[in-house]
XYZ file of C-alpha atoms in Angstrom:
701
model
C -13.983 24.412 -17.431
C -17.271 25.554 -18.531
C -18.395 22.411 -20.229
C -18.024 20.455 -16.935
C -21.658 21.421 -16.137
C -22.710 19.784 -19.421
C -21.329 16.356 -18.382
C -22.848 16.646 -14.814
C -26.176 17.434 -16.433
C -25.777 14.207 -18.568
C -25.489 12.141 -15.417
C -28.389 14.019 -13.655
C -30.844 13.580 -16.479
C -30.245 9.979 -17.212
C -33.512 7.968 -17.148
C -33.660 4.810 -14.940
C -35.710 3.104 -17.393
C -34.152 0.705 -19.657
C -34.639 -2.570 -21.377
C -34.048 -5.732 -19.572
C -31.751 -8.209 -21.413
C -30.107 -11.435 -20.503
C -26.622 -12.475 -21.242
C -26.530 -14.552 -24.126
C -25.801 -18.162 -23.454
C -22.944 -18.084 -26.021
C -19.466 -17.835 -24.576
C -17.755 -14.706 -25.699
C -14.023 -14.404 -25.969
C -12.291 -11.043 -26.551
C -8.655 -10.084 -26.898
C -7.947 -10.102 -23.123
C -7.668 -13.912 -23.316
C -4.033 -13.531 -24.384
C -3.157 -11.257 -21.085
C -1.684 -12.569 -17.868
C -3.326 -10.130 -15.473
C -5.950 -12.234 -13.363
C -8.145 -8.958 -13.557
C -8.052 -8.658 -17.168
C -8.536 -12.471 -17.542
C -11.705 -12.117 -15.505
C -13.148 -10.079 -18.466
C -11.751 -12.159 -21.321
C -15.187 -13.600 -21.807
C -17.362 -10.428 -21.593
C -19.376 -9.698 -24.714
C -17.530 -6.278 -24.682
C -14.822 -6.245 -27.133
C -12.155 -5.429 -24.464
C -8.734 -4.740 -25.596
C -5.453 -4.249 -23.580
C -3.636 -0.964 -23.568
C -1.055 -1.432 -26.287
C 0.220 0.225 -29.425
C -2.038 -1.772 -31.745
C -5.107 -0.677 -29.656
C -4.214 2.962 -29.659
C -3.571 2.937 -33.422
C -7.034 1.412 -33.929
C -8.817 4.299 -32.067
C -6.749 6.818 -34.017
C -7.263 5.182 -37.563
C -11.134 4.551 -36.899
C -11.456 8.003 -35.436
C -13.346 6.247 -32.434
C -13.581 7.445 -28.918
C -11.833 5.245 -26.390
C -13.668 3.790 -23.281
C -10.845 3.237 -20.700
C -12.280 1.020 -17.720
C -9.724 0.785 -14.701
C -9.857 -1.642 -11.980
C -8.256 -4.436 -9.978
C -8.770 -8.033 -9.245
C -9.842 -7.590 -5.558
C -12.223 -4.719 -6.183
C -15.693 -5.575 -5.020
C -17.692 -2.789 -7.047
C -15.562 -3.639 -10.296
C -17.188 -7.071 -10.146
C -20.672 -5.633 -9.550
C -20.216 -3.343 -12.612
C -18.829 -6.218 -14.694
C -21.865 -8.437 -13.568
C -24.510 -5.696 -14.338
C -23.078 -4.213 -17.461
C -20.082 -5.638 -19.049
C -21.690 -9.224 -18.911
C -24.784 -7.771 -20.654
C -25.305 -8.191 -24.466
C -27.248 -4.973 -24.900
C -24.622 -2.813 -23.055
C -21.951 -4.656 -25.067
C -23.561 -3.584 -28.421
C -23.576 0.051 -27.379
C -19.921 -0.148 -26.207
C -18.722 -2.079 -29.238
C -20.328 0.031 -31.782
C -19.235 3.458 -30.578
C -15.877 2.906 -28.766
C -12.411 1.053 -28.613
C -12.867 -0.549 -25.250
C -9.766 -0.765 -23.230
C -9.442 -2.735 -19.838
C -6.713 -1.677 -17.481
C -5.435 -3.386 -14.329
C -4.466 -0.469 -12.277
C -1.710 -2.468 -10.378
C -0.058 -3.399 -13.563
C -0.447 -0.019 -14.997
C -0.397 2.563 -12.208
C 0.861 5.164 -14.695
C -2.332 4.960 -16.735
C -4.574 4.909 -13.603
C -2.937 8.090 -12.123
C -3.621 10.079 -15.331
C -7.258 9.122 -15.716
C -7.843 9.216 -11.941
C -6.546 12.921 -11.918
C -8.855 13.696 -14.926
C -11.967 12.230 -13.098
C -11.206 13.879 -9.742
C -10.786 17.070 -11.621
C -14.280 16.669 -13.227
C -16.267 15.237 -10.293
C -14.396 16.057 -7.257
C -13.794 12.472 -6.157
C -12.489 9.214 -7.592
C -12.236 5.372 -7.032
C -12.625 2.140 -8.633
C -14.059 1.015 -11.024
C -12.696 4.112 -12.809
C -14.509 4.661 -16.171
C -13.304 7.341 -18.530
C -14.196 8.273 -22.245
C -11.134 9.765 -24.193
C -10.511 11.140 -27.657
C -8.807 8.925 -30.079
C -5.575 10.692 -28.950
C -6.033 9.529 -25.426
C -7.081 12.822 -23.814
C -9.982 12.371 -21.514
C -13.434 14.233 -22.097
C -15.737 12.381 -19.506
C -15.367 9.913 -16.506
C -16.709 8.670 -13.221
C -16.640 5.443 -11.231
C -19.411 2.908 -10.721
C -22.567 3.247 -12.894
C -25.815 1.296 -13.019
C -26.432 -0.344 -16.217
C -29.271 1.934 -17.378
C -27.269 5.131 -16.315
C -24.166 3.573 -18.125
C -25.982 2.902 -21.383
C -27.627 6.439 -21.501
C -24.330 8.342 -20.783
C -22.575 6.468 -23.522
C -25.224 6.976 -26.151
C -25.321 10.693 -25.215
C -21.452 11.127 -25.537
C -21.540 9.252 -28.685
C -24.081 11.468 -30.204
C -22.175 14.432 -28.983
C -18.973 13.139 -30.640
C -20.777 12.721 -33.782
C -22.698 15.742 -34.074
C -20.520 18.388 -32.221
C -16.868 16.929 -31.898
C -15.386 20.351 -31.587
C -17.095 20.668 -28.072
C -15.351 17.452 -26.844
C -12.106 18.734 -28.277
C -12.373 22.160 -26.669
C -13.164 20.569 -23.209
C -10.163 18.012 -23.719
C -7.989 20.959 -24.152
C -8.898 22.456 -20.970
C -8.799 19.434 -19.026
C -5.316 18.300 -20.171
C -4.045 21.541 -18.823
C -5.649 20.846 -15.623
C -4.235 17.324 -15.424
C -0.667 18.479 -16.021
C -0.919 21.223 -13.428
C -1.976 18.799 -10.818
C 1.578 17.319 -10.186
C 3.686 20.087 -11.109
C 6.306 20.722 -8.274
C 8.157 23.963 -8.162
C 11.672 24.285 -7.526
C 12.025 25.787 -4.017
C 14.722 28.358 -4.168
C 14.560 29.413 -0.520
C 17.190 27.964 1.691
C 16.453 24.546 3.131
C 15.417 25.167 6.965
C 13.796 22.239 8.818
C 12.696 23.032 12.349
C 11.058 21.144 15.191
C 8.438 24.017 15.455
C 7.343 23.300 11.936
C 6.743 19.679 12.566
C 5.090 20.538 15.937
C 2.514 22.852 14.478
C 1.756 20.406 11.688
C 1.001 17.515 14.231
C -1.017 19.913 16.403
C -3.208 20.807 13.404
C -3.422 17.119 12.339
C -4.377 16.107 16.027
C -7.727 17.819 15.589
C -8.884 15.128 13.300
C -8.088 12.309 15.607
C -10.614 9.832 16.956
C -9.838 9.385 20.634
C -12.289 6.661 21.158
C -11.316 4.091 18.346
C -8.134 5.629 17.047
C -7.556 6.637 13.485
C -9.294 9.704 11.838
C -12.554 10.825 13.262
C -14.511 9.703 10.177
C -15.517 6.502 8.338
C -14.426 4.568 6.401
C -11.150 4.123 8.096
C -8.030 3.294 6.229
C -4.887 1.885 8.151
C -2.488 4.478 6.545
C 0.483 2.640 8.184
C 3.027 5.331 7.335
C 0.930 8.089 9.158
C 1.254 6.044 12.462
C 4.827 5.094 11.716
C 5.647 8.701 11.698
C 3.477 9.772 14.552
C 4.801 6.797 16.722
C 8.387 8.117 15.819
C 7.510 11.599 16.609
C 5.733 10.747 19.811
C 8.723 8.784 21.203
C 11.378 11.245 19.985
C 9.451 14.164 21.706
C 8.498 12.040 24.708
C 4.704 13.071 23.848
C 2.751 10.784 26.089
C -0.680 12.037 24.884
C 0.417 11.387 21.163
C 1.976 7.840 22.242
C -1.414 6.983 23.877
C -3.280 8.049 20.727
C -0.928 5.863 18.363
C -1.318 2.880 20.897
C -5.107 3.282 21.006
C -5.213 3.083 17.210
C -3.120 0.048 16.694
C -5.019 -1.845 19.632
C -8.370 -0.956 18.242
C -7.143 -2.003 14.733
C -5.847 -5.327 16.026
C -9.162 -5.817 17.888
C -11.368 -5.142 15.018
C -12.860 -7.049 12.098
C -10.317 -5.357 9.772
C -7.826 -7.875 11.098
C -8.708 -11.468 10.379
C -9.107 -12.714 14.034
C -8.966 -16.386 12.744
C -6.472 -16.397 9.848
C -4.344 -13.404 10.376
C -3.611 -10.476 7.960
C -5.478 -7.304 7.500
C -8.165 -6.168 5.010
C -7.958 -2.813 3.212
C -10.184 -0.708 5.306
C -13.157 -0.725 7.539
C -16.562 0.777 6.469
C -17.225 2.042 9.872
C -15.679 4.059 12.691
C -14.803 1.215 15.018
C -12.546 -0.861 12.627
C -15.324 -3.586 12.646
C -16.670 -4.424 9.238
C -13.940 -4.343 6.569
C -14.111 -4.105 2.766
C -12.783 -7.695 2.829
C -10.076 -7.716 0.227
C -6.545 -8.314 1.620
C -3.691 -6.504 -0.201
C -0.023 -7.476 0.018
C 1.087 -3.714 0.496
C -1.121 -3.161 3.594
C 0.247 -6.291 5.272
C 3.792 -5.536 4.606
C 3.614 -1.938 6.070
C 1.591 -3.213 8.988
C 4.107 -5.892 9.839
C 6.648 -3.194 9.993
C 4.512 -0.829 12.054
C 3.479 -3.344 14.692
C 7.147 -4.687 15.036
C 8.369 -1.127 15.782
C 5.211 -0.647 18.129
C 6.257 -3.784 19.978
C 9.860 -2.785 20.212
C 8.764 0.423 22.279
C 5.774 -1.266 24.294
C 6.641 -4.953 24.567
C 2.758 -5.204 23.986
C 2.204 -8.948 23.327
C -0.887 -8.129 21.227
C 1.421 -6.366 18.693
C 3.776 -9.405 18.591
C 0.678 -11.514 17.930
C -0.288 -9.323 15.158
C 3.110 -9.660 13.302
C 3.278 -13.474 13.938
C -0.273 -13.978 12.595
C 0.075 -11.709 9.692
C 3.296 -13.238 8.407
C 1.830 -16.768 9.068
C -1.006 -15.644 6.644
C 1.577 -14.243 4.120
C 3.626 -17.551 4.247
C 0.461 -19.704 3.734
C -1.665 -17.776 1.272
C 0.573 -15.392 -0.487
C 3.883 -16.670 -1.086
C 5.231 -18.624 -4.136
C 7.808 -21.365 -4.149
C 10.464 -19.211 -5.454
C 9.874 -16.622 -2.678
C 7.772 -14.136 -4.496
C 4.716 -12.785 -3.161
C 1.133 -12.696 -4.688
C -0.740 -9.354 -4.899
C -4.167 -9.828 -3.262
C -7.177 -11.886 -2.034
C -10.603 -10.916 -3.391
C -13.281 -9.370 -1.286
C -15.926 -11.727 -2.529
C -16.248 -15.587 -2.390
C -19.160 -17.894 -3.033
C -21.739 -18.817 -0.254
C -22.655 -22.446 0.294
C -25.469 -21.684 -2.156
C -23.030 -20.740 -4.882
C -23.771 -16.908 -4.566
C -20.825 -14.536 -4.840
C -21.048 -12.316 -1.861
C -18.531 -9.789 -0.135
C -16.994 -11.397 2.957
C -18.600 -14.791 2.630
C -15.586 -16.643 3.531
C -14.954 -14.620 6.717
C -18.278 -14.193 8.606
C -20.237 -16.435 10.947
C -23.642 -16.853 11.927
C -24.569 -17.561 15.500
C -25.853 -21.024 14.796
C -22.647 -22.131 13.048
C -20.531 -20.858 16.091
C -22.764 -22.826 18.436
C -22.311 -25.920 16.345
C -18.594 -25.596 16.139
C -17.799 -24.422 19.673
C -20.693 -26.123 21.533
C -20.309 -25.462 25.351
C -17.645 -22.855 24.724
C -19.821 -20.531 22.603
C -20.994 -18.301 25.355
C -17.434 -17.623 26.612
C -16.292 -17.089 22.842
C -19.184 -14.874 22.120
C -18.289 -12.556 25.076
C -14.700 -12.402 23.742
C -15.405 -11.929 20.176
C -18.717 -9.870 20.621
C -21.369 -12.300 19.026
C -23.890 -9.694 19.966
C -25.204 -6.249 18.797
C -21.633 -4.787 18.977
C -20.378 -7.495 16.434
C -23.335 -7.892 14.305
C -23.170 -6.936 10.631
C -25.961 -7.965 8.454
C -28.234 -10.934 7.240
C -27.544 -12.827 10.511
C -23.925 -12.524 10.080
C -21.290 -11.459 12.597
C -17.655 -10.093 12.063
C -15.561 -11.052 14.958
C -14.287 -8.079 16.901
C -12.923 -7.576 20.496
C -13.315 -4.715 22.760
C -11.374 -5.990 25.952
C -7.911 -6.733 26.727
C -6.911 -10.422 27.275
C -6.105 -9.562 30.991
C -9.542 -7.886 31.364
C -11.203 -10.807 29.791
C -9.787 -13.671 31.865
C -10.079 -11.748 35.085
C -13.782 -10.943 34.436
C -14.443 -14.673 33.607
C -12.216 -15.810 36.548
C -10.154 -18.094 34.486
C -6.447 -18.393 34.525
C -4.238 -16.889 31.751
C -2.886 -20.402 30.772
C -6.528 -21.731 30.422
C -7.648 -18.650 28.481
C -4.722 -18.933 26.096
C -5.453 -22.637 25.553
C -9.073 -22.063 24.734
C -8.236 -19.095 22.402
C -5.895 -21.486 20.536
C -8.670 -24.179 20.288
C -11.248 -21.739 19.241
C -9.134 -20.356 16.531
C -8.059 -23.889 15.265
C -11.548 -25.089 15.200
C -12.803 -22.075 13.297
C -9.985 -22.030 10.910
C -10.626 -25.645 10.062
C -14.303 -25.129 9.663
C -13.596 -21.899 7.565
C -11.205 -23.961 5.246
C -14.242 -26.094 4.070
C -15.557 -22.984 2.363
C -14.669 -21.670 -1.139
C -11.873 -19.302 -0.765
C -11.795 -15.846 -2.185
C -9.967 -15.623 -5.530
C -6.340 -14.891 -5.638
C -4.634 -12.366 -7.768
C -1.450 -14.344 -8.490
C 0.602 -11.774 -10.206
C 3.733 -10.496 -8.503
C 4.511 -6.792 -8.427
C 8.146 -5.633 -7.763
C 7.186 -2.618 -5.564
C 4.754 -4.625 -3.453
C 7.066 -7.450 -3.011
C 9.599 -4.907 -1.728
C 7.250 -3.624 0.912
C 6.773 -7.118 2.106
C 10.290 -7.795 2.081
C 10.798 -5.025 4.222
C 8.047 -6.119 6.420
C 10.117 -9.459 7.080
C 13.125 -7.593 7.716
C 11.487 -5.254 10.340
C 10.043 -8.418 11.966
C 13.493 -10.187 12.026
C 15.221 -6.943 13.201
C 12.671 -6.840 16.399
C 12.075 -10.546 17.096
C 15.083 -12.248 15.805
C 13.383 -15.217 14.012
C 15.839 -16.497 11.506
C 12.857 -17.679 9.191
C 11.877 -14.010 8.786
C 15.265 -13.176 7.534
C 15.283 -16.309 5.200
C 12.086 -15.055 3.740
C 13.230 -11.577 3.186
C 16.508 -12.703 1.455
C 14.690 -15.334 -0.661
C 12.405 -12.500 -1.986
C 15.407 -10.160 -2.337
C 17.058 -12.660 -4.543
C 13.918 -13.312 -6.545
C 13.911 -9.646 -7.365
C 17.554 -9.673 -8.210
C 17.199 -12.767 -10.288
C 14.000 -12.145 -12.036
C 13.019 -8.484 -12.016
C 16.511 -6.893 -13.011
C 16.673 -5.896 -16.647
C 19.839 -6.205 -18.765
C 20.514 -2.517 -18.520
C 20.434 -2.438 -14.718
C 16.688 -1.283 -14.491
C 13.673 -3.234 -12.925
C 10.600 -4.721 -14.348
C 7.235 -3.907 -12.726
C 5.496 -7.333 -13.063
C 6.128 -11.211 -13.074
C 3.612 -13.892 -13.931
C 4.438 -17.298 -15.102
C 7.904 -16.689 -15.534
C 7.532 -13.642 -17.557
C 8.016 -9.711 -16.883
C 6.642 -7.529 -19.435
C 6.248 -3.999 -17.959
C 8.958 -1.596 -17.514
C 9.427 -0.527 -13.891
C 7.851 2.598 -12.236
C 9.499 4.814 -9.720
C 7.474 2.903 -6.939
C 9.331 -0.235 -8.127
C 12.854 1.424 -7.505
C 11.976 3.424 -4.530
C 10.496 0.439 -2.519
C 13.264 -1.892 -3.684
C 15.990 0.436 -2.687
C 14.296 0.839 0.749
C 14.061 -2.798 1.199
C 17.530 -3.580 0.178
C 19.058 -0.775 2.515
C 17.118 -2.380 5.405
C 18.235 -5.900 4.345
C 21.834 -4.858 4.348
C 21.614 -3.336 7.702
C 20.318 -6.687 9.249
C 22.405 -9.068 7.215
C 25.653 -7.011 6.607
C 25.600 -8.554 3.019
C 27.040 -5.653 1.177
C 25.472 -6.889 -2.236
C 22.083 -5.425 -1.005
C 23.743 -1.977 -0.385
C 25.703 -1.815 -3.574
C 22.456 -2.900 -5.391
C 20.547 -0.136 -3.770
C 23.278 2.510 -4.889
C 23.144 1.125 -8.373
C 19.324 1.262 -8.714
C 19.444 4.920 -7.339
C 21.857 5.872 -9.956
C 19.597 4.209 -12.512
C 16.648 6.291 -11.339
C 18.790 9.608 -11.671
C 19.539 8.650 -15.247
C 15.834 7.596 -16.270
C 13.316 9.291 -13.739
C 14.924 12.628 -12.676
C 13.655 15.932 -13.580
C 16.264 18.453 -13.889
C 13.915 21.468 -13.650
C 12.059 20.544 -10.375
C 14.834 18.208 -8.875
C 12.160 15.459 -8.372
C 11.462 12.213 -9.965
C 8.844 11.311 -12.629
C 6.726 8.293 -11.872
C 7.642 6.936 -15.524
C 10.959 6.271 -17.104
C 12.070 8.192 -20.003
C 12.244 5.033 -21.869
C 8.234 4.742 -21.523
C 5.603 5.798 -24.157
C 4.239 9.226 -23.383
C 0.704 9.429 -21.834
C -1.301 12.677 -21.454
C 0.846 13.710 -18.653
C 4.244 12.711 -17.088
C 3.322 12.738 -13.445
C 5.469 13.444 -10.328
C 3.966 11.379 -7.359
C 4.747 13.266 -4.268
C 1.796 13.228 -2.013
C 1.872 10.261 0.507
C -1.298 7.874 0.547
C -1.734 4.394 1.914
C 1.538 3.697 0.176
C 3.975 6.492 0.620
C 4.668 8.518 -2.468
C 7.513 7.178 -4.573
C 9.282 10.686 -4.317
C 9.094 10.524 -0.465
C 10.530 7.248 -0.321
C 13.249 8.018 -2.818
C 14.266 11.126 -0.781
C 14.704 8.951 2.265
C 16.732 6.360 0.314
C 19.130 9.257 -1.019
C 19.504 10.555 2.325
C 20.673 7.247 3.625
C 22.871 6.288 0.750
C 24.438 9.699 0.995
C 25.862 8.659 4.256
C 26.852 5.095 3.374
C 28.713 6.368 0.306
C 29.728 9.946 1.295
C 27.781 11.103 -1.807
C 27.169 14.876 -1.828
C 24.891 14.698 -4.801
C 22.569 12.166 -3.002
C 22.559 14.381 0.111
C 21.798 17.674 -1.804
C 18.948 15.944 -3.829
C 17.200 14.511 -0.813
C 17.308 17.948 0.892
C 16.166 19.803 -2.314
C 13.275 17.442 -2.558
C 12.133 17.828 0.906
C 12.361 21.538 0.566
C 10.270 21.550 -2.648
C 7.420 19.784 -0.882
C 7.820 21.622 2.447
C 5.209 24.558 1.566
C 2.396 22.139 1.152
C 3.193 20.023 4.256
C 1.587 21.764 7.097
C -1.825 22.454 5.459
C -2.450 18.606 5.139
C -0.007 16.778 7.077
C -1.457 13.433 6.721
C -0.756 13.384 3.013
C 3.086 14.051 3.694
C 3.795 11.894 6.590
C 6.670 10.106 5.127
C 8.097 13.564 4.225
C 7.752 14.577 7.908
C 9.441 11.371 8.810
C 12.474 12.494 6.651
C 12.350 15.814 8.092
C 12.933 14.352 11.527
C 16.269 13.110 10.400
C 17.141 17.039 9.868
C 15.543 18.549 13.180
C 17.103 15.755 15.381
C 20.583 14.287 15.369
C 20.831 11.430 12.891
C 23.423 8.719 13.919
C 25.670 6.662 11.803
C 26.398 3.411 13.713
C 29.519 1.639 12.520
C 30.140 -1.676 14.015
C 33.344 -3.444 12.973
C 34.727 -6.734 14.155
C 33.950 -10.356 14.362
C 31.186 -9.919 16.641
C 29.494 -7.246 14.523
C 26.292 -9.131 13.782
C 25.704 -10.149 17.424
C 26.044 -6.659 18.487
C 23.849 -5.279 15.796
C 21.246 -7.890 16.942
C 21.501 -6.599 20.620
C 21.426 -3.130 19.506
C 18.090 -3.567 17.599
C 16.272 -4.626 20.552
C 16.148 -0.774 21.322
C 13.836 1.478 19.252
C 16.302 4.045 17.671
C 14.564 5.472 14.610
C 17.250 8.144 13.980
C 20.169 6.011 12.933
C 21.549 3.904 10.178
C 23.799 0.834 10.686
C 26.842 0.090 8.761
C 29.158 -2.975 9.792
C 31.607 -5.667 8.837
C 33.243 -8.684 10.372
C 36.343 -8.001 8.385
C 38.366 -5.187 6.544
C 36.067 -2.865 4.534
C 36.436 0.073 2.176
C 33.086 1.638 2.910
C 33.644 5.355 4.012
C 32.206 4.713 7.579
C 34.209 1.453 7.985
C 37.555 2.162 6.381
C 40.598 1.607 8.720
C 38.372 0.486 11.749
C 38.807 -3.114 11.648
C 40.477 -4.704 14.615
C 40.927 -8.470 14.416
C 41.005 -8.742 18.257
C 38.086 -6.608 19.282
C 34.589 -5.543 17.793
C 34.149 -1.752 18.259
C 31.079 0.400 17.891
C 31.498 3.887 16.355
C 28.583 6.350 17.010
C 29.005 9.224 14.590
C 26.919 12.357 13.457
C 27.784 13.979 10.135
C 30.970 12.039 9.901
C 31.963 13.329 13.361
C 32.601 10.234 15.559
C 32.756 9.792 19.321
C 35.412 7.389 20.692
C 34.699 3.799 19.968
C 33.114 1.612 22.427
C 32.950 -2.131 22.744
C 29.685 -2.696 24.564
C 26.122 -2.057 23.295
C 25.188 -0.483 26.487
C 27.955 2.067 26.085
C 26.669 2.866 22.506
C 23.193 3.434 23.768
C 24.334 5.971 26.114
C 26.100 7.623 23.303
C 22.944 7.642 21.199
C 20.934 9.215 23.970
C 23.263 12.268 24.651
């Protein structure tokens, strides 16, 4: 890519000089006013002539032979708001953009397919990515330049230089676009691995050993900042540590979960997690709260509680789900997407974290004589100081250490904590709240649904199951298309975007979990039907993997295969685990072979960068260790499942019925006079037992 240097040079030579201009008093309105995405609507009154990504906009770029300026962000993105204020609200910037480009705004959460393509392009060009994501593309959509956040003067200068280049030497941009297109298409190519599938414990052990060199053994997480929670990484490590009885790894995972729960990244007053911390000790978060983080972390902390019985973990789940119920749940059981990082200060200035931080004077006024004790517990000192006289609450002691140090009883301590939180919660609610992104996404809803199911499985709270079932019914009633597929989004009663693989994978995963805990077979058959739909519309016969987009969707620069795990596991890794489980439920050899082939395809990359393949490693453990099919049949099946679930058994699936049933694992096993538990491995079952304690012994043999 010899012209890459040209574009790097453009950025380096940009002058920081520029004319000052003020946003005109006139209220602008552009085409985004007709959209439903809160992020797009935030830009509907910019002087930039923004358009949504649609057929009409793309045709305009071609017919006018204009470059496309594609700007991607999301509602909770702090730096997206900064760039909007500095550049997109500026009339002189708008003049440059409107004259030379067809300007397109993208909500990355609504259109992850477009985001993936142009993020790949920017990462190839610059070596890094992020949001806001800004790309210049030819009229046919192929990218030729891109980056993330730019100051106003930089932005104007770059756009003017690219416009000049396209006007005077368009062939250079076309030549570069050809090469970049090939690079993008090569990024997500998955070769069919024709080697025989062999999955061994030593392979996983070596990967974890390599991975452990990056562990932070002081504060948990990886040994760097910023720190993302990466729930799936710790779900896998928790399982692996438990199944191998690796005490050192168990300690590391528990250190990480404890420090995350102690940190400012967890909202100590209102519950719920922010997206990540900017420092190494999980202290100061990037304050946006995302639905997908909180769904996954509810699942993770529930499982961690099941192993440790650590009350801290239970409290985290309880407070997180209280936050979700209070702030992020609609009347029809759907979940909103996120809360913004920014909110207004009392002076009306939009600032990151304004809703969540405290000054020492505020705390003294609210807590009065309890301030000293509170400040010791939550570190209103140099350890908890952030900036501008503000503190972000953070703990560094266990409750037991604290009340013993301060010579107070546990009962008195717990009463004080409750009073402190109540007072601060009440005081905080007088502040202006962060903006809510009130769109609903099927994939994220399914992740949160699974969080509720896992919390119910561990804690047995019926309200958790009710929330899960209400959301699952919302998905079936509102997000299911006439042809049996899924929609991706929902807002104001309308779904407009065809579902992506992430929607199917996460929904199938959640429905399987819901079946295992409710024994309502409609969730299992729905999971199977959605899986068959993905095989018809997303499956790649060449690689035996799944495309991110359906074969019904319009073509982009590249049709990607998402297989590397990130903050949310890759849709392909979730799909492989789904097919693995469903193959057992329905005795489906094609599902079984597909799951194994997918894992084998990814295996050559897994050891080099294990944290990017943790969900694949979790699937691999299903092959390296015995995987149990636990069939519970009889009138007391639900109670026995509840009792069984009080134990951490990650290498099992549950199938059950309180009556006659024709599922392969249940057929001809019902006895009206007794409830039996069958423990099986690969269709070979041990003699049935009637007590959960007996079944647990069989599961440990």
